Amino acid sequence: MPQQVRGVVAHKKGEPVSLETVIVPDPGPGEAVVKVQACGVCHTDLHYREGGINDEFPFLLGHEAAGVVETVGEGVTDVAPGDFVILNWRAVDGTCRACRRGEPWYCFSTHNAAQKMTLESGQELSPALGIGAFIEKTLVHAGQCTKVNPEVKPEVAGLLGCGVMAGIGAAINTGKVGRGDSIAVIGCGGVGNAAIAGARLAGASTIIAIDVDDRKLTWAKEFGATHTINSRAQDVVEGVQALTDGNGANVVVEAVGRPETYKQAFYARDLAGTVVLVGVPTPDMMVELPLIDVFGRGGSLKSSWYGDCLPSRDFPMLVDLHLQGRLPLEKFVSETIGLDDVEAAFEKMHKGEVLRSVVVL
């Protein structure tokens, strides 16, 4: 029978969210109902509320989540009731052209639950990133459930579902940071600090954190930054070059998503170095670079989609590293809150007061 649960809904662009009764149907073929235990408050959810993703209101917000599978639909074999899972928004289909050429992390045919969750009125909800996890129970495609070690705490495990994975993957999967490399990270919020943590895991020797906020730079040191630059007080390109024998960094991760910081990233890298854009720009933003510099500096200009992760490979590995004490996921959790505190968490995030507020159910 369909279930009535509480969920956080954005009804109109720019308006405060509200806690509503949501109808969750029984899972159909290939679907699962997950009892959500924790969900991080990600900037993408605020983008949805502000109409920055699309205008398919009302939205059921939340996507950075972990929980326990309650029921599964026909044909589901990879997960079963009782499994502890992290939800992902890239359910790999295995048959698209990216998957066929051996690059499933680029899967072009990811899928969500076929059925819709609704309000009591019957109005269909658009789940954020196909998940919708600021809710007691959510309906997803079973491929969006990645089974991991249940010893990990839900409030840290869920962070791998989006922001932390995006940052770690930007450094390791997309940027290919390796032992002895230098890396600069522009923007030290949750994603940027995750890139720093990933670079430390990968053995980078010089890890430069760049931000306008000294508080965030202090956080960055806790995740492994060896040097910091406050870009209000120091030129970013000159600062990075000074810390890399005048050359620039092997990899520069841009975790802001703005033209001016992208240009800084472009010129702060070494010749034949790599720029990784993981910050999400708005549709109106444009960047202008001399084409001769694009050619003459060589290297790679890359975008990182979800940290170019493969959830089935990366989530269990990163959970194990955390349980071994090698990946301090707990440092990303600034506070734990309830479902009715999401709007206040948006305000704290907007002001840069937190790395992550995490809803615990």
Tab-separated table of N, CA and C in Angstrom, residues 31-191:
chain	number	residue	atom	x	y	z
A	31	GLU	N	12.407	-0.811	-9.049
A	31	GLU	CA	12.406	0.290	-8.088
A	31	GLU	C	12.614	-0.202	-6.657
A	32	ALA	N	12.923	0.756	-5.770
A	32	ALA	CA	13.098	0.451	-4.357
A	32	ALA	C	12.586	1.608	-3.515
A	33	VAL	N	12.037	1.283	-2.364
A	33	VAL	CA	11.708	2.293	-1.355
A	33	VAL	C	12.790	2.231	-0.278
A	34	VAL	N	13.384	3.387	0.012
A	34	VAL	CA	14.482	3.472	0.968
A	34	VAL	C	14.053	4.322	2.154
A	35	LYS	N	14.260	3.794	3.355
A	35	LYS	CA	14.043	4.568	4.573
A	35	LYS	C	15.272	5.441	4.785
A	36	VAL	N	15.101	6.748	4.602
A	36	VAL	CA	16.227	7.673	4.674
A	36	VAL	C	16.649	7.878	6.126
A	37	GLN	N	17.939	7.750	6.384
A	37	GLN	CA	18.465	7.959	7.727
A	37	GLN	C	19.178	9.296	7.875
A	38	ALA	N	19.767	9.776	6.788
A	38	ALA	CA	20.453	11.065	6.826
A	38	ALA	C	20.567	11.614	5.416
A	39	CYS	N	20.553	12.959	5.307
A	39	CYS	CA	20.668	13.603	4.003
A	39	CYS	C	21.339	14.962	4.164
A	40	GLY	N	22.432	15.177	3.458
A	40	GLY	CA	23.144	16.438	3.506
A	40	GLY	C	22.403	17.543	2.772
A	41	VAL	N	22.572	18.775	3.239
A	41	VAL	CA	21.975	19.939	2.592
A	41	VAL	C	23.011	20.481	1.606
A	42	CYS	N	22.779	20.214	0.329
A	42	CYS	CA	23.720	20.549	-0.737
A	42	CYS	C	23.275	21.825	-1.452
A	43	HIS	N	24.246	22.557	-2.008
A	43	HIS	CA	23.912	23.796	-2.706
A	43	HIS	C	23.004	23.550	-3.898
A	44	THR	N	23.070	22.348	-4.467
A	44	THR	CA	22.193	22.021	-5.597
A	44	THR	C	20.725	22.093	-5.194
A	45	ASP	N	20.415	21.713	-3.967
A	45	ASP	CA	19.026	21.808	-3.501
A	45	ASP	C	18.561	23.257	-3.472
A	46	LEU	N	19.456	24.154	-3.071
A	46	LEU	CA	19.120	25.575	-3.101
A	46	LEU	C	18.934	26.050	-4.541
A	47	HIS	N	19.757	25.542	-5.452
A	47	HIS	CA	19.587	25.878	-6.873
A	47	HIS	C	18.186	25.480	-7.351
A	48	TYR	N	17.735	24.299	-6.936
A	48	TYR	CA	16.385	23.870	-7.305
A	48	TYR	C	15.346	24.855	-6.775
A	49	ARG	N	15.469	25.214	-5.507
A	49	ARG	CA	14.495	26.123	-4.899
A	49	ARG	C	14.482	27.471	-5.600
A	50	GLU	N	15.646	27.897	-6.080
A	50	GLU	CA	15.749	29.200	-6.732
A	50	GLU	C	15.424	29.132	-8.224
A	51	GLY	N	15.031	27.960	-8.717
A	51	GLY	CA	14.707	27.832	-10.132
A	51	GLY	C	15.919	27.779	-11.031
A	52	GLY	N	17.092	27.506	-10.457
A	52	GLY	CA	18.322	27.505	-11.230
A	52	GLY	C	18.579	26.231	-12.006
A	53	ILE	N	17.801	25.185	-11.760
A	53	ILE	CA	17.964	23.922	-12.483
A	53	ILE	C	16.936	23.821	-13.596
A	54	ASN	N	15.665	23.908	-13.230
A	54	ASN	CA	14.563	23.977	-14.194
A	54	ASN	C	13.339	24.519	-13.447
A	55	ASP	N	12.218	24.591	-14.140
A	55	ASP	CA	11.023	25.174	-13.514
A	55	ASP	C	9.930	24.135	-13.270
A	56	GLU	N	10.320	22.886	-13.049
A	56	GLU	CA	9.355	21.800	-12.874
A	56	GLU	C	8.901	21.682	-11.426
A	57	PHE	N	8.443	22.796	-10.868
A	57	PHE	CA	7.919	22.807	-9.496
A	57	PHE	C	6.603	22.024	-9.441
A	58	PRO	N	6.272	21.502	-8.240
A	58	PRO	CA	7.008	21.528	-6.976
A	58	PRO	C	8.110	20.464	-6.936
A	59	PHE	N	9.202	20.816	-6.235
A	59	PHE	CA	10.327	19.906	-6.084
A	59	PHE	C	10.307	19.248	-4.710
A	60	LEU	N	10.606	17.960	-4.684
A	60	LEU	CA	10.921	17.265	-3.445
A	60	LEU	C	12.439	17.328	-3.317
A	61	LEU	N	12.923	18.117	-2.364
A	61	LEU	CA	14.352	18.399	-2.274
A	61	LEU	C	15.113	17.297	-1.546
A	62	GLY	N	16.437	17.381	-1.633
A	62	GLY	CA	17.326	16.431	-0.972
A	62	GLY	C	17.805	15.333	-1.908
A	63	HIS	N	19.106	15.029	-1.848
A	63	HIS	CA	19.633	13.971	-2.719
A	63	HIS	C	20.919	13.348	-2.184
A	64	GLU	N	21.541	13.953	-1.184
A	64	GLU	CA	22.846	13.513	-0.691
A	64	GLU	C	22.614	12.613	0.530
A	65	ALA	N	22.189	11.365	0.287
A	65	ALA	CA	21.547	10.616	1.366
A	65	ALA	C	22.033	9.176	1.498
A	66	ALA	N	21.785	8.649	2.685
A	66	ALA	CA	22.018	7.239	2.981
A	66	ALA	C	20.850	6.715	3.792
A	67	GLY	N	20.593	5.414	3.677
A	67	GLY	CA	19.488	4.813	4.422
A	67	GLY	C	19.428	3.314	4.195
A	68	VAL	N	18.302	2.743	4.558
A	68	VAL	CA	18.130	1.295	4.499
A	68	VAL	C	17.005	0.956	3.529
A	69	VAL	N	17.273	0.009	2.656
A	69	VAL	CA	16.256	-0.438	1.709
A	69	VAL	C	15.117	-1.089	2.490
A	70	GLU	N	13.896	-0.614	2.242
A	70	GLU	CA	12.724	-1.174	2.914
A	70	GLU	C	12.052	-2.237	2.070
A	71	THR	N	11.743	-1.917	0.828
A	71	THR	CA	11.113	-2.872	-0.081
A	71	THR	C	11.675	-2.673	-1.480
A	72	VAL	N	11.612	-3.707	-2.289
A	72	VAL	CA	12.065	-3.620	-3.679
A	72	VAL	C	10.986	-4.169	-4.602
A	73	GLY	N	11.032	-3.712	-5.846
A	73	GLY	CA	10.073	-4.158	-6.834
A	73	GLY	C	10.542	-5.381	-7.595
A	74	GLU	N	9.724	-5.786	-8.523
A	74	GLU	CA	10.002	-6.962	-9.332
A	74	GLU	C	11.305	-6.802	-10.111
A	75	GLY	N	12.097	-7.885	-10.140
A	75	GLY	CA	13.304	-7.898	-10.944
A	75	GLY	C	14.530	-7.292	-10.289
A	76	VAL	N	14.412	-6.791	-9.070
A	76	VAL	CA	15.559	-6.188	-8.399
A	76	VAL	C	16.389	-7.280	-7.728
A	77	THR	N	17.660	-7.335	-8.074
A	77	THR	CA	18.532	-8.377	-7.522
A	77	THR	C	19.782	-7.821	-6.845
A	78	ASP	N	20.175	-6.593	-7.168
A	78	ASP	CA	21.432	-6.053	-6.640
A	78	ASP	C	21.329	-5.609	-5.188
A	79	VAL	N	20.135	-5.205	-4.754
A	79	VAL	CA	19.925	-4.837	-3.358
A	79	VAL	C	18.680	-5.538	-2.839
A	80	ALA	N	18.602	-5.646	-1.516
A	80	ALA	CA	17.479	-6.349	-0.885
A	80	ALA	C	17.064	-5.596	0.364
A	81	PRO	N	15.831	-5.828	0.844
A	81	PRO	CA	15.405	-5.187	2.086
A	81	PRO	C	16.412	-5.424	3.208
A	82	GLY	N	16.721	-4.354	3.930
A	82	GLY	CA	17.688	-4.427	5.016
A	82	GLY	C	19.075	-3.963	4.644
A	83	ASP	N	19.359	-3.821	3.350
A	83	ASP	CA	20.679	-3.355	2.927
A	83	ASP	C	20.862	-1.876	3.256
A	84	PHE	N	22.036	-1.540	3.765
A	84	PHE	CA	22.387	-0.132	3.983
A	84	PHE	C	22.994	0.406	2.699
A	85	VAL	N	22.453	1.520	2.207
A	85	VAL	CA	22.863	2.024	0.893
A	85	VAL	C	23.102	3.530	0.924
A	86	ILE	N	23.964	3.978	0.018
A	86	ILE	CA	24.091	5.391	-0.317
A	86	ILE	C	23.343	5.592	-1.622
A	87	LEU	N	22.545	6.655	-1.686
A	87	LEU	CA	21.795	6.940	-2.913
A	87	LEU	C	22.690	7.707	-3.887
A	88	ASN	N	22.592	7.360	-5.150
A	88	ASN	CA	23.371	8.059	-6.169
A	88	ASN	C	22.449	8.540	-7.279
A	89	TRP	N	22.855	9.598	-7.961
A	89	TRP	CA	22.005	10.130	-9.020
A	89	TRP	C	22.511	9.759	-10.411
A	90	ARG	N	23.400	8.761	-10.452
A	90	ARG	CA	23.828	8.229	-11.743
A	90	ARG	C	23.665	6.718	-11.711
A	91	ALA	N	22.474	6.249	-12.065
A	91	ALA	CA	22.205	4.815	-12.122
A	91	ALA	C	22.680	4.306	-13.482
A	92	VAL	N	23.797	3.630	-13.491
A	92	VAL	CA	24.427	3.201	-14.737
A	92	VAL	C	23.575	2.142	-15.428
A	93	ASP	N	23.271	2.362	-16.717
A	93	ASP	CA	22.395	1.417	-17.412
A	93	ASP	C	23.156	0.257	-18.041
A	94	GLY	N	24.456	0.435	-18.290
A	94	GLY	CA	25.264	-0.660	-18.808
A	94	GLY	C	25.178	-0.895	-20.300
A	95	THR	N	24.309	-0.171	-20.999
A	95	THR	CA	24.111	-0.451	-22.424
A	95	THR	C	24.334	0.762	-23.327
A	96	CYS	N	24.467	1.960	-22.761
A	96	CYS	CA	24.634	3.145	-23.608
A	96	CYS	C	26.019	3.136	-24.252
A	97	ARG	N	26.279	4.089	-25.147
A	97	ARG	CA	27.545	4.089	-25.866
A	97	ARG	C	28.740	4.322	-24.945
A	98	ALA	N	28.559	5.114	-23.847
A	98	ALA	CA	29.664	5.293	-22.905
A	98	ALA	C	29.961	3.987	-22.176
A	99	CYS	N	28.918	3.302	-21.734
A	99	CYS	CA	29.105	2.028	-21.030
A	99	CYS	C	29.733	0.982	-21.951
A	100	ARG	N	29.284	0.940	-23.200
A	100	ARG	CA	29.806	-0.050	-24.138
A	100	ARG	C	31.282	0.153	-24.452
A	101	ARG	N	31.749	1.397	-24.368
A	101	ARG	CA	33.164	1.637	-24.633
A	101	ARG	C	33.999	1.581	-23.350
A	102	GLY	N	33.417	1.091	-22.279
A	102	GLY	CA	34.156	0.869	-21.046
A	102	GLY	C	34.319	2.081	-20.173
A	103	GLU	N	33.429	3.085	-20.323
A	103	GLU	CA	33.478	4.281	-19.494
A	103	GLU	C	32.127	4.505	-18.813
A	104	PRO	N	31.695	3.584	-17.952
A	104	PRO	CA	30.356	3.687	-17.357
A	104	PRO	C	30.175	4.896	-16.466
A	105	TRP	N	31.266	5.492	-15.982
A	105	TRP	CA	31.129	6.701	-15.159
A	105	TRP	C	30.582	7.880	-15.965
A	106	TYR	N	30.596	7.768	-17.298
A	106	TYR	CA	29.996	8.789	-18.151
A	106	TYR	C	28.593	8.406	-18.609
A	107	CYS	N	28.036	7.342	-18.094
A	107	CYS	CA	26.769	6.786	-18.599
A	107	CYS	C	25.801	7.888	-19.042
A	108	PHE	N	25.391	7.810	-20.308
A	108	PHE	CA	24.521	8.824	-20.894
A	108	PHE	C	23.040	8.457	-20.783
A	109	SER	N	22.739	7.311	-20.191
A	109	SER	CA	21.342	6.851	-20.126
A	109	SER	C	20.958	6.476	-18.704
A	110	THR	N	21.401	7.285	-17.731
A	110	THR	CA	21.033	6.998	-16.350
A	110	THR	C	19.519	7.146	-16.181
A	111	HIS	N	18.980	6.499	-15.165
A	111	HIS	CA	17.532	6.429	-15.050
A	111	HIS	C	17.083	6.578	-13.600
A	112	ASN	N	15.829	6.983	-13.465
A	112	ASN	CA	15.209	7.190	-12.163
A	112	ASN	C	13.979	6.293	-12.047
A	113	ALA	N	13.324	6.373	-10.898
A	113	ALA	CA	12.086	5.619	-10.721
A	113	ALA	C	11.061	6.040	-11.766
A	114	ALA	N	10.308	5.077	-12.267
A	114	ALA	CA	9.283	5.376	-13.273
A	114	ALA	C	8.062	6.039	-12.637
A	115	GLN	N	7.727	5.628	-11.433
A	115	GLN	CA	6.571	6.203	-10.744
A	115	GLN	C	6.940	7.536	-10.094
A	116	LYS	N	5.924	8.314	-9.794
A	116	LYS	CA	6.118	9.605	-9.148
A	116	LYS	C	5.580	9.587	-7.722
A	117	MET	N	6.293	10.234	-6.830
A	117	MET	CA	5.741	10.542	-5.525
A	117	MET	C	4.867	11.780	-5.681
A	118	THR	N	3.851	11.914	-4.842
A	118	THR	CA	2.885	13.004	-5.006
A	118	THR	C	2.563	13.653	-3.665
A	119	LEU	N	1.955	14.837	-3.760
A	119	LEU	CA	1.327	15.444	-2.591
A	119	LEU	C	-0.015	14.766	-2.342
A	120	GLU	N	-0.643	15.066	-1.220
A	120	GLU	CA	-1.945	14.459	-0.915
A	120	GLU	C	-2.987	14.812	-1.970
A	121	SER	N	-2.811	15.947	-2.632
A	121	SER	CA	-3.748	16.378	-3.668
A	121	SER	C	-3.623	15.557	-4.948
A	122	GLY	N	-2.568	14.769	-5.034
A	122	GLY	CA	-2.301	14.016	-6.253
A	122	GLY	C	-1.308	14.696	-7.171
A	123	GLN	N	-0.896	15.934	-6.840
A	123	GLN	CA	0.073	16.645	-7.669
A	123	GLN	C	1.420	15.942	-7.619
A	124	GLU	N	1.986	15.688	-8.784
A	124	GLU	CA	3.257	14.986	-8.863
A	124	GLU	C	4.410	15.887	-8.441
A	125	LEU	N	5.392	15.274	-7.781
A	125	LEU	CA	6.584	15.983	-7.330
A	125	LEU	C	7.761	15.659	-8.238
A	126	SER	N	8.646	16.644	-8.417
A	126	SER	CA	9.894	16.436	-9.145
A	126	SER	C	10.998	16.220	-8.113
A	127	PRO	N	11.518	15.003	-7.972
A	127	PRO	CA	12.559	14.760	-6.971
A	127	PRO	C	13.901	15.333	-7.413
A	128	ALA	N	14.576	16.019	-6.522
A	128	ALA	CA	15.875	16.621	-6.834
A	128	ALA	C	16.850	15.544	-7.280
A	129	LEU	N	17.439	15.751	-8.457
A	129	LEU	CA	18.380	14.809	-9.062
A	129	LEU	C	17.829	13.390	-9.109
A	130	GLY	N	16.511	13.303	-9.261
A	130	GLY	CA	15.876	11.995	-9.377
A	130	GLY	C	15.830	11.210	-8.086
A	131	ILE	N	16.085	11.886	-6.949
A	131	ILE	CA	16.132	11.176	-5.666
A	131	ILE	C	15.064	11.701	-4.715
A	132	GLY	N	15.173	12.972	-4.278
A	132	GLY	CA	14.211	13.518	-3.326
A	132	GLY	C	14.354	12.859	-1.963
A	133	ALA	N	15.320	13.312	-1.151
A	133	ALA	CA	15.652	12.584	0.071
A	133	ALA	C	15.512	13.382	1.359
A	134	PHE	N	14.989	14.621	1.301
A	134	PHE	CA	14.576	15.283	2.539
A	134	PHE	C	13.196	14.743	2.878
A	135	ILE	N	13.156	13.487	3.240
A	135	ILE	CA	11.893	12.776	3.404
A	135	ILE	C	12.155	11.516	4.221
A	136	GLU	N	11.132	11.040	4.879
A	136	GLU	CA	11.314	9.862	5.726
A	136	GLU	C	11.555	8.589	4.913
A	137	LYS	N	10.886	8.486	3.777
A	137	LYS	CA	11.089	7.355	2.864
A	137	LYS	C	10.980	7.875	1.441
A	138	THR	N	11.829	7.364	0.557
A	138	THR	CA	11.789	7.846	-0.824
A	138	THR	C	11.775	6.676	-1.798
A	139	LEU	N	11.219	6.933	-2.978
A	139	LEU	CA	11.157	5.942	-4.048
A	139	LEU	C	12.220	6.273	-5.084
A	140	VAL	N	13.088	5.312	-5.381
A	140	VAL	CA	14.151	5.517	-6.364
A	140	VAL	C	14.254	4.289	-7.258
A	141	HIS	N	14.995	4.428	-8.351
A	141	HIS	CA	15.350	3.249	-9.124
A	141	HIS	C	16.362	2.449	-8.320
A	142	ALA	N	16.271	1.135	-8.366
A	142	ALA	CA	17.182	0.306	-7.573
A	142	ALA	C	18.640	0.551	-7.947
A	143	GLY	N	18.892	0.950	-9.187
A	143	GLY	CA	20.251	1.264	-9.609
A	143	GLY	C	20.812	2.493	-8.943
A	144	GLN	N	19.960	3.264	-8.277
A	144	GLN	CA	20.420	4.435	-7.526
A	144	GLN	C	20.821	4.091	-6.099
A	145	CYS	N	20.756	2.826	-5.745
A	145	CYS	CA	21.120	2.348	-4.410
A	145	CYS	C	22.467	1.630	-4.477
A	146	THR	N	23.449	2.134	-3.749
A	146	THR	CA	24.770	1.516	-3.728
A	146	THR	C	25.025	0.961	-2.330
A	147	LYS	N	25.149	-0.344	-2.245
A	147	LYS	CA	25.342	-1.007	-0.965
A	147	LYS	C	26.750	-0.771	-0.448
A	148	VAL	N	26.858	-0.364	0.853
A	148	VAL	CA	28.162	-0.133	1.475
A	148	VAL	C	28.171	-0.752	2.869
A	149	ASN	N	29.341	-0.738	3.494
A	149	ASN	CA	29.521	-1.296	4.830
A	149	ASN	C	28.595	-0.584	5.825
A	150	PRO	N	27.699	-1.294	6.507
A	150	PRO	CA	26.750	-0.649	7.424
A	150	PRO	C	27.379	-0.116	8.706
A	151	GLU	N	28.672	-0.337	8.901
A	151	GLU	CA	29.323	0.189	10.099
A	151	GLU	C	29.505	1.705	10.035
A	152	VAL	N	29.435	2.273	8.845
A	152	VAL	CA	29.637	3.715	8.701
A	152	VAL	C	28.394	4.464	9.178
A	153	LYS	N	28.583	5.622	9.780
A	153	LYS	CA	27.450	6.411	10.249
A	153	LYS	C	26.705	7.014	9.056
A	154	PRO	N	25.379	6.978	9.063
A	154	PRO	CA	24.608	7.500	7.924
A	154	PRO	C	24.905	8.962	7.612
A	155	GLU	N	25.128	9.794	8.647
A	155	GLU	CA	25.316	11.225	8.399
A	155	GLU	C	26.605	11.536	7.646
A	156	VAL	N	27.588	10.631	7.695
A	156	VAL	CA	28.793	10.849	6.887
A	156	VAL	C	28.727	10.068	5.580
A	157	ALA	N	28.094	8.906	5.600
A	157	ALA	CA	28.005	8.095	4.378
A	157	ALA	C	27.254	8.831	3.284
A	158	GLY	N	26.161	9.503	3.645
A	158	GLY	CA	25.336	10.171	2.648
A	158	GLY	C	26.075	11.245	1.879
A	159	LEU	N	27.101	11.843	2.490
A	159	LEU	CA	27.837	12.912	1.827
A	159	LEU	C	28.544	12.427	0.569
A	160	LEU	N	28.827	11.128	0.518
A	160	LEU	CA	29.451	10.574	-0.684
A	160	LEU	C	28.476	10.551	-1.860
A	161	GLY	N	27.192	10.722	-1.568
A	161	GLY	CA	26.200	10.690	-2.630
A	161	GLY	C	26.249	11.878	-3.563
A	162	CYS	N	26.952	12.951	-3.159
A	162	CYS	CA	27.042	14.110	-4.054
A	162	CYS	C	28.323	14.901	-3.812
A	163	GLY	N	28.298	15.870	-2.900
A	163	GLY	CA	29.352	16.862	-2.795
A	163	GLY	C	30.737	16.308	-2.535
A	164	VAL	N	30.869	15.422	-1.574
A	164	VAL	CA	32.191	14.890	-1.244
A	164	VAL	C	32.722	14.034	-2.386
A	165	MET	N	31.848	13.240	-2.989
A	165	MET	CA	32.268	12.437	-4.136
A	165	MET	C	32.678	13.325	-5.299
A	166	ALA	N	31.930	14.402	-5.515
A	166	ALA	CA	32.259	15.321	-6.608
A	166	ALA	C	33.656	15.893	-6.431
A	167	GLY	N	34.000	16.285	-5.201
A	167	GLY	CA	35.314	16.876	-4.959
A	167	GLY	C	36.442	15.865	-5.019
A	168	ILE	N	36.283	14.753	-4.313
A	168	ILE	CA	37.321	13.726	-4.342
A	168	ILE	C	37.537	13.240	-5.777
A	169	GLY	N	36.441	12.998	-6.486
A	169	GLY	CA	36.544	12.516	-7.853
A	169	GLY	C	37.163	13.529	-8.792
A	170	ALA	N	36.891	14.825	-8.564
A	170	ALA	CA	37.493	15.859	-9.409
A	170	ALA	C	39.010	15.796	-9.330
A	171	ALA	N	39.543	15.541	-8.148
A	171	ALA	CA	40.991	15.464	-7.973
A	171	ALA	C	41.552	14.140	-8.486
A	172	ILE	N	40.936	13.034	-8.078
A	172	ILE	CA	41.520	11.715	-8.351
A	172	ILE	C	41.090	11.166	-9.710
A	173	ASN	N	39.780	11.164	-9.980
A	173	ASN	CA	39.291	10.538	-11.211
A	173	ASN	C	39.490	11.429	-12.430
A	174	THR	N	39.119	12.705	-12.303
A	174	THR	CA	39.194	13.619	-13.450
A	174	THR	C	40.585	14.228	-13.589
A	175	GLY	N	41.122	14.755	-12.503
A	175	GLY	CA	42.422	15.409	-12.546
A	175	GLY	C	43.600	14.458	-12.548
A	176	LYS	N	43.352	13.196	-12.149
A	176	LYS	CA	44.416	12.184	-12.106
A	176	LYS	C	45.599	12.635	-11.241
A	177	VAL	N	45.305	13.289	-10.132
A	177	VAL	CA	46.372	13.702	-9.215
A	177	VAL	C	47.078	12.455	-8.691
A	178	GLY	N	48.402	12.504	-8.679
A	178	GLY	CA	49.174	11.355	-8.225
A	178	GLY	C	50.250	11.744	-7.242
A	179	ARG	N	51.071	10.773	-6.871
A	179	ARG	CA	52.123	10.974	-5.877
A	179	ARG	C	53.112	12.039	-6.344
A	180	GLY	N	53.363	12.984	-5.454
A	180	GLY	CA	54.333	14.028	-5.735
A	180	GLY	C	53.808	15.188	-6.548
A	181	ASP	N	52.557	15.122	-6.989
A	181	ASP	CA	51.987	16.201	-7.800
A	181	ASP	C	51.687	17.427	-6.951
A	182	SER	N	51.532	18.553	-7.646
A	182	SER	CA	51.035	19.770	-7.017
A	182	SER	C	49.621	20.023	-7.512
A	183	ILE	N	48.769	20.525	-6.628
A	183	ILE	CA	47.380	20.819	-6.964
A	183	ILE	C	46.965	22.099	-6.265
A	184	ALA	N	46.212	22.925	-6.961
A	184	ALA	CA	45.587	24.097	-6.356
A	184	ALA	C	44.081	23.931	-6.459
A	185	VAL	N	43.372	24.287	-5.402
A	185	VAL	CA	41.911	24.167	-5.370
A	185	VAL	C	41.332	25.541	-5.092
A	186	ILE	N	40.543	26.044	-6.044
A	186	ILE	CA	39.927	27.368	-5.901
A	186	ILE	C	38.488	27.186	-5.422
A	187	GLY	N	38.211	27.667	-4.217
A	187	GLY	CA	36.894	27.512	-3.606
A	187	GLY	C	36.914	26.384	-2.604
A	188	CYS	N	36.895	26.709	-1.326
A	188	CYS	CA	37.080	25.696	-0.285
A	188	CYS	C	35.833	25.485	0.562
A	189	GLY	N	34.701	25.312	-0.130
A	189	GLY	CA	33.496	24.825	0.523
A	189	GLY	C	33.573	23.310	0.598
A	190	GLY	N	32.407	22.665	0.653
A	190	GLY	CA	32.383	21.213	0.788
A	190	GLY	C	33.070	20.496	-0.357
A	191	VAL	N	32.788	20.896	-1.591
A	191	VAL	CA	33.369	20.228	-2.753
A	191	VAL	C	34.868	20.489	-2.836
